[in-house]
XYZ file of C-alpha atoms in Angstrom:
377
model
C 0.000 0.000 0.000
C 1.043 4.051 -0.249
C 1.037 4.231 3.417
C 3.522 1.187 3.826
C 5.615 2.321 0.840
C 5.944 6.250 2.433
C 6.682 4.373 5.734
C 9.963 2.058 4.297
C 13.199 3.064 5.340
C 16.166 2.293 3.686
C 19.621 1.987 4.864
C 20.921 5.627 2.966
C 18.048 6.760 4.803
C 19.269 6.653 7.811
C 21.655 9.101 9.908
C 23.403 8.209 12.824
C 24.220 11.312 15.444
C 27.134 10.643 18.511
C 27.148 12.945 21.061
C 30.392 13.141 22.840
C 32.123 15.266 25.856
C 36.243 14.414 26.368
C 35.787 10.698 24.801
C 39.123 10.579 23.344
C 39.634 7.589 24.703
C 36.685 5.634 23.263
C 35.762 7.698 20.165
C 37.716 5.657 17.432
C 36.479 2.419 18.835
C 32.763 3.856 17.716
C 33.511 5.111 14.651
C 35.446 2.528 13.295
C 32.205 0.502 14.338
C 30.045 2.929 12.562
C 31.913 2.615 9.460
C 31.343 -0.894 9.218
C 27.622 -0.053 8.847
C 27.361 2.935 7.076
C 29.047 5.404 4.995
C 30.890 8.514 6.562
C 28.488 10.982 5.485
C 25.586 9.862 7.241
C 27.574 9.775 10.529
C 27.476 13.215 12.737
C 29.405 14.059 15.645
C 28.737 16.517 18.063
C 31.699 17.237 20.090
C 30.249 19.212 22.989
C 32.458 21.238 24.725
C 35.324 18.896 24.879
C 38.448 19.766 26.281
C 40.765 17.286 24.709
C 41.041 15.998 20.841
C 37.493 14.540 20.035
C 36.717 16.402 17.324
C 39.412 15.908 16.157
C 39.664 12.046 15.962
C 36.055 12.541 14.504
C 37.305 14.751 11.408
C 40.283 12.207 10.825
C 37.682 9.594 10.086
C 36.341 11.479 7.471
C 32.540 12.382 9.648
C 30.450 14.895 9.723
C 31.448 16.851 13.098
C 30.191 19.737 15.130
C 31.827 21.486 17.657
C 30.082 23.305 20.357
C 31.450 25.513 22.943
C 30.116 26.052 25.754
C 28.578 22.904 26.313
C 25.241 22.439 25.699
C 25.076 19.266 27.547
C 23.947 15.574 25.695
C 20.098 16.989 25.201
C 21.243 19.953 24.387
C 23.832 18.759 21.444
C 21.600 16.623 20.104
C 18.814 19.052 19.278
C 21.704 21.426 17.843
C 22.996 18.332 15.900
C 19.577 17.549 14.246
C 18.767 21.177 13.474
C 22.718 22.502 11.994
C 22.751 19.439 9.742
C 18.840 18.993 8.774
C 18.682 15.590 9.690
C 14.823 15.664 9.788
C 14.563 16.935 6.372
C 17.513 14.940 4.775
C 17.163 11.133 6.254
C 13.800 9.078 7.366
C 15.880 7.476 10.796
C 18.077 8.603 13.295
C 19.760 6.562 15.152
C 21.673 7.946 18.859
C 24.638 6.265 19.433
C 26.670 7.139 22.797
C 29.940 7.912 22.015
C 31.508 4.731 24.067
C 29.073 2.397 22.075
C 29.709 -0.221 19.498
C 27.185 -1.317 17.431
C 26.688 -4.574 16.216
C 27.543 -4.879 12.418
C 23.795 -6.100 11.344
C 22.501 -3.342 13.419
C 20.774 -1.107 10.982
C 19.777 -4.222 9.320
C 18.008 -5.791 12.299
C 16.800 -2.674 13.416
C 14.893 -0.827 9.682
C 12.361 -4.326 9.267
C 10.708 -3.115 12.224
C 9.891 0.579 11.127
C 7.874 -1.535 8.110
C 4.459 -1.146 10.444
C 3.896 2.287 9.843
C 2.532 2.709 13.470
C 6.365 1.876 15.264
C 8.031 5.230 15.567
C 11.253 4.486 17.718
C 13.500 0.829 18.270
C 15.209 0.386 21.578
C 18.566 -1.402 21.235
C 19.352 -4.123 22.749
C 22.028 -3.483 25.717
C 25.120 -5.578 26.369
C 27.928 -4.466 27.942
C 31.546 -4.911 26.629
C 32.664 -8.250 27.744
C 36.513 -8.231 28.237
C 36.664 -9.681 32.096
C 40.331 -10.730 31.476
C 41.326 -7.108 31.657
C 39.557 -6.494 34.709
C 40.146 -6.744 38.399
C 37.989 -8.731 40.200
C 36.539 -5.509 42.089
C 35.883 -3.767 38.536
C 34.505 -7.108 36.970
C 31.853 -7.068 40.029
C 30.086 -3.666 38.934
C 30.185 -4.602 35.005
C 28.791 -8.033 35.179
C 26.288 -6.804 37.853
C 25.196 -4.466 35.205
C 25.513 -6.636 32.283
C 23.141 -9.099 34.695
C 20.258 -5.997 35.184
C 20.301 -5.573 31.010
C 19.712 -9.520 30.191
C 17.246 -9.815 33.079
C 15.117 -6.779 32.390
C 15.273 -6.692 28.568
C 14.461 -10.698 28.275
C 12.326 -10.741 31.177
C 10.705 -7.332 31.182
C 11.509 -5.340 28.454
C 10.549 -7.663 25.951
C 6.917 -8.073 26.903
C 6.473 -4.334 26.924
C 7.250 -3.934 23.572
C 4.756 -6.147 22.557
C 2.818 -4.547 19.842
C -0.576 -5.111 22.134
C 1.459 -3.687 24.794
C 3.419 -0.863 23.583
C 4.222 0.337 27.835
C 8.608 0.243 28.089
C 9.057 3.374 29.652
C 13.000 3.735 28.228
C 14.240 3.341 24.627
C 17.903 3.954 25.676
C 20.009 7.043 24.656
C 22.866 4.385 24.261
C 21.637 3.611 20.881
C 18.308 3.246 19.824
C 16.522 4.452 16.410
C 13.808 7.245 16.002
C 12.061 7.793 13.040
C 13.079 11.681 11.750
C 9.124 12.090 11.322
C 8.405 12.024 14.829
C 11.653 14.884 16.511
C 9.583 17.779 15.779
C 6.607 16.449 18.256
C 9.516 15.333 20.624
C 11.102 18.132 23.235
C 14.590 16.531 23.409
C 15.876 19.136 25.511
C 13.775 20.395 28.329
C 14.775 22.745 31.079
C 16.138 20.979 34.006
C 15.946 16.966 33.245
C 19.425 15.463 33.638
C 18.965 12.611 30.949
C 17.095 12.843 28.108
C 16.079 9.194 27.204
C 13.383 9.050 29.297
C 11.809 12.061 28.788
C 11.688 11.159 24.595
C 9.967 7.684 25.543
C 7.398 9.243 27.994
C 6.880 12.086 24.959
C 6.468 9.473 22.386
C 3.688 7.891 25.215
C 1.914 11.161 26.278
C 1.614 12.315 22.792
C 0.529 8.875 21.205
C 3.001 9.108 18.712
C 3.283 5.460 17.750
C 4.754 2.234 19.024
C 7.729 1.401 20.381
C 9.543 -1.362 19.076
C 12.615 -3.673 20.875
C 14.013 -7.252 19.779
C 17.508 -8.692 21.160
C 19.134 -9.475 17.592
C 19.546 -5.296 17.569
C 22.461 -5.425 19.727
C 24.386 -2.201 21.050
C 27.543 -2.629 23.280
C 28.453 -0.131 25.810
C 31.279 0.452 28.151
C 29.471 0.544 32.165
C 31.354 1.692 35.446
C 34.042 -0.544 36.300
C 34.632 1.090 40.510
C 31.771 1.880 42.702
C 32.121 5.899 42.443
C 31.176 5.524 38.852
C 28.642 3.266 39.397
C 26.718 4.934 41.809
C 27.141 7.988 40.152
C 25.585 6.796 37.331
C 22.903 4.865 38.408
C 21.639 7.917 40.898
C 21.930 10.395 37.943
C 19.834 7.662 35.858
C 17.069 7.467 39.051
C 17.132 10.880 39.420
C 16.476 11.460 35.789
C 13.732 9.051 35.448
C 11.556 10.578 38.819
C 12.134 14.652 37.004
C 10.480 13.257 34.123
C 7.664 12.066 36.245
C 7.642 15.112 37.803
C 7.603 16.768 34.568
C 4.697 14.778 32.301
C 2.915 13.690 35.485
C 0.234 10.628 34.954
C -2.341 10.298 32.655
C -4.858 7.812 31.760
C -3.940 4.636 29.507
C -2.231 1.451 29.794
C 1.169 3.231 30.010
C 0.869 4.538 33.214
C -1.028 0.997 34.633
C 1.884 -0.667 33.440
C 4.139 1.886 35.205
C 1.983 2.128 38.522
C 2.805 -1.327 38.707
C 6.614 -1.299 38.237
C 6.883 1.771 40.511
C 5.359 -0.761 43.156
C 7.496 -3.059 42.945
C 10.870 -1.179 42.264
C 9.928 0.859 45.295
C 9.373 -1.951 47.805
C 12.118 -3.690 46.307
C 14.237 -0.862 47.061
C 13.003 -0.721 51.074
C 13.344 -4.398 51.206
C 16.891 -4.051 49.923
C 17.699 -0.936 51.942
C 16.307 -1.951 55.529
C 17.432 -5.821 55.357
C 20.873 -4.842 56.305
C 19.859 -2.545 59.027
C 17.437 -4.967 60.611
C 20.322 -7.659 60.633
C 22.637 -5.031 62.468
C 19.485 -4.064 64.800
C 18.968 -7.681 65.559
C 21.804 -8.236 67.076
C 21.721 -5.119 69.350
C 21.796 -5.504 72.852
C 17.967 -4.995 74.177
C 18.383 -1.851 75.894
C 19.439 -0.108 72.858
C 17.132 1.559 71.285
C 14.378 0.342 74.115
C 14.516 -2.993 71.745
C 12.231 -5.026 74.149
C 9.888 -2.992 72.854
C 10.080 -3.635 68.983
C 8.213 -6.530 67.785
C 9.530 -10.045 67.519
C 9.991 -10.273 64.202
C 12.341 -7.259 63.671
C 14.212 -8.462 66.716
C 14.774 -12.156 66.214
C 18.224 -13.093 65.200
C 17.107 -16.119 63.496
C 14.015 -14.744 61.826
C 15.791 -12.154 60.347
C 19.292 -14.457 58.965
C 16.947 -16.412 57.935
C 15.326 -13.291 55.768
C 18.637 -12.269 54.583
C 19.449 -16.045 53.448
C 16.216 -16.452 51.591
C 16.763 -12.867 49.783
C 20.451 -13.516 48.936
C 19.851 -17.063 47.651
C 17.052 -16.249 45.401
C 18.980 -13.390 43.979
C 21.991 -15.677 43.625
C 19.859 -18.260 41.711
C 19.139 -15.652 39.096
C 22.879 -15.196 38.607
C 23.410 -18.944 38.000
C 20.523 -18.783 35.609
C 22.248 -15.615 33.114
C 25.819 -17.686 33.818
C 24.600 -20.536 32.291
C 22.531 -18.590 29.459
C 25.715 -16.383 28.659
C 28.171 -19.000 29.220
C 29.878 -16.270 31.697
C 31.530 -18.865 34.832
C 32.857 -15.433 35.970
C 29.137 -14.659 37.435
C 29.254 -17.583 39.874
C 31.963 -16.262 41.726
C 31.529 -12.101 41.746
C 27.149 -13.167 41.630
C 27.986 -13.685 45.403
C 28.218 -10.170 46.220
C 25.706 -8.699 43.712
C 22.983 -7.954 46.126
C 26.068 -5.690 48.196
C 25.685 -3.751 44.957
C 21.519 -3.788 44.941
C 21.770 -2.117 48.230
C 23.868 0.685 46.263
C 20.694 0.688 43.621
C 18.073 1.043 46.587
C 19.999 4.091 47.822
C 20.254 5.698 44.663
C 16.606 4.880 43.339
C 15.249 5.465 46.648
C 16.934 8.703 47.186
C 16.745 10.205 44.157
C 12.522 10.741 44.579
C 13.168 13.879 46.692
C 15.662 15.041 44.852
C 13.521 14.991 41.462
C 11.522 18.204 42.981
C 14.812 20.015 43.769
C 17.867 19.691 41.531
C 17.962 20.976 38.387
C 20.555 20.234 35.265
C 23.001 22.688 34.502
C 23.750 20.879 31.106
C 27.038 19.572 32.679
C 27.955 16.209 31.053
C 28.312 13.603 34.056
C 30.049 10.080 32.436
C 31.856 7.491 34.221
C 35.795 7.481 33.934
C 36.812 5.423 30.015
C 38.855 2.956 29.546
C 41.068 2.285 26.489
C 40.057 -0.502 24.839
């Protein structure tokens, strides 16, 4: 029909934008991963206030490259990106590629078969991280395996069913590297006041304004480089939280099987959290001598040393039986060992999600970029 033939994307068609801040270090990994799937002119960088020689890796490899100073922060670049080089009005698909991302080489190809239903406006990539454990210690390997474990288990077990076409509810398509069609940016406000991340706010858009679906399969495979030390990682993950609750904040709830969906996740990310967050302290308080805190007045349950091991065991094992599973799926033996500390690092995640609700009504974004330290590949 018309409508599916206007609605076909080809693979000249589509543009690929990177925005980058100081990412020397990773830049010609991405590009020379780029290259492999398209040609040079439909690849833009936007080198955003760096300091050090970004753009000018990016012009050696023979891109398209902008240079902004002052920052404009990663919203902020990529609304001056799509508006200096016309991407709307020159290609049907974007795709936003972080600038320490390598993308598989059937990417595109995975990815354009879904934009034939005229209805899917946007594919989310498929997350992995970058899997090199033997140059990491065994501290480092514990924070990227514990967040390569939180992308299989969500996108297989979550993600996936969200994106059903019936469903059409994931409340991320990643900034990482994900796919847009161009038709859709000018309905989209990439780059509002305030938000600290930007992904989430262009998914709840693409919701609130019933824009179209929301497509995500795991053959269209992005790699990323995550925290390797806990500063990083909690960094991160708090600016992620903080992100996601100030776009709440911002769009608010509405009626439809989004927010349902949603209502439900918040649920049970939330008590998650507190069961995550107070298990600890109850262990500590269980152990207490009764006069502290007037304890022979708490009740039995949150006193009892066995009760509350017991608690701890149950929680730790079940957690630990979901690392076996993804060892076994990934082939990864590494998990089995560094999986035994995993829900240390869940207690960072409670903190961070937990903590971050407050500050969604508060703190603001400057347009500073905030990324975890790189490492050479």
């Amino acid at each position: 029909s018309d409508v599916l033939k206007n609605n076909l994307i080809e693979e000249y068609q589509v543009a690929v934008l990177v925005p980058a801040h100081n990412e020397e270090l990773v830049i010609r990994d991405t590009l020379t991963s780029l290259l492999k799937l398209t040609n040079s002119w439909n690849i833009f960088v936007v080198s955003d206030g760096s300091s050090d020689s970004t753009g000018e890796i990016a012009k050696s490899y023979g891109v398209n490259v902008l240079e902004l100073s002052p920052s404009h922060g990663k919203a902020g670049a990529l609304d001056a990106c799509i508006k200096h080089f016309k991407i709307v009005e020159n290609y049907k698909a974007v795709i936003l590629v972080d600038a320490d991302t390598r993308l598989k080489e059937d990417y595109i190809q995975k990815a354009l078969p879904f934009f034939n239903d005229p209805e899917v406006v946007a594919v989310a990539g498929y997350a992995c991280t970058i899997w090199n454990p033997e140059k990491l210690s065994l501290k480092q390997l514990l924070f990227v395996s514990h967040r390569d474990r939180v992308y299989f288990l969500f996108q297989v077990f979550v993600k996936f069913g969200q994106t059903w076409k019936y469903a059409n509810v994931t409340s991320i398509v990643p900034g990482f590297a994900s796919v847009y069609r161009t038709s859709i940016l000018e309905h989209l406000d990439i780059n509002p006041k305030g938000l600290v991340i930007e992904d989430f706010n262009m998914t709840f858009e693409v919701h609130h304004k019933k824009l179209g679906k929301i497509a995500h399969h795991p053959s269209v495979v992005g790699y990323t480089q995550d925290p390797d030390n806990m500063r990083d990682y909690y960094k991160q993950v708090r600016r992620w939280h903080l992100g996601f609750w100030q776009t709440i904040r911002l769009h608010g709830v509405w009626p439809g099987k989004f927010w349902a969906a949603m209502t439900v996740t918040l649920f049970e990310v939330v008590l998650g959290s507190l069961v995550f967050l107070v298990t600890p302290v109850m262990i500590v308080i269980s152990f207490m001598p009764p006069t502290w805190f007037n304890l022979a007045q708490w009740p039995w349950f949150l006193t009892s040393h066995y009760l509350m091991l017991s608690f701890f065991v149950g929680m730790w094992l079940s957690d630990y039986l979901l690392t076996i599973l993804v060892a076994i799926i990934q082939n990864r033996v590494q998990y089995l060992y560094v999986g035994l500390f995993f829900p240390f690092v869940r207690v960072l995640d409670a903190i961070a999600f937990l903590s971050a609700i407050p500050r969604a009504f508060f703190v603001r974004s400057n347009g500073k970029w905030v990324s975890p330290s790189r490492r050479a590949s």
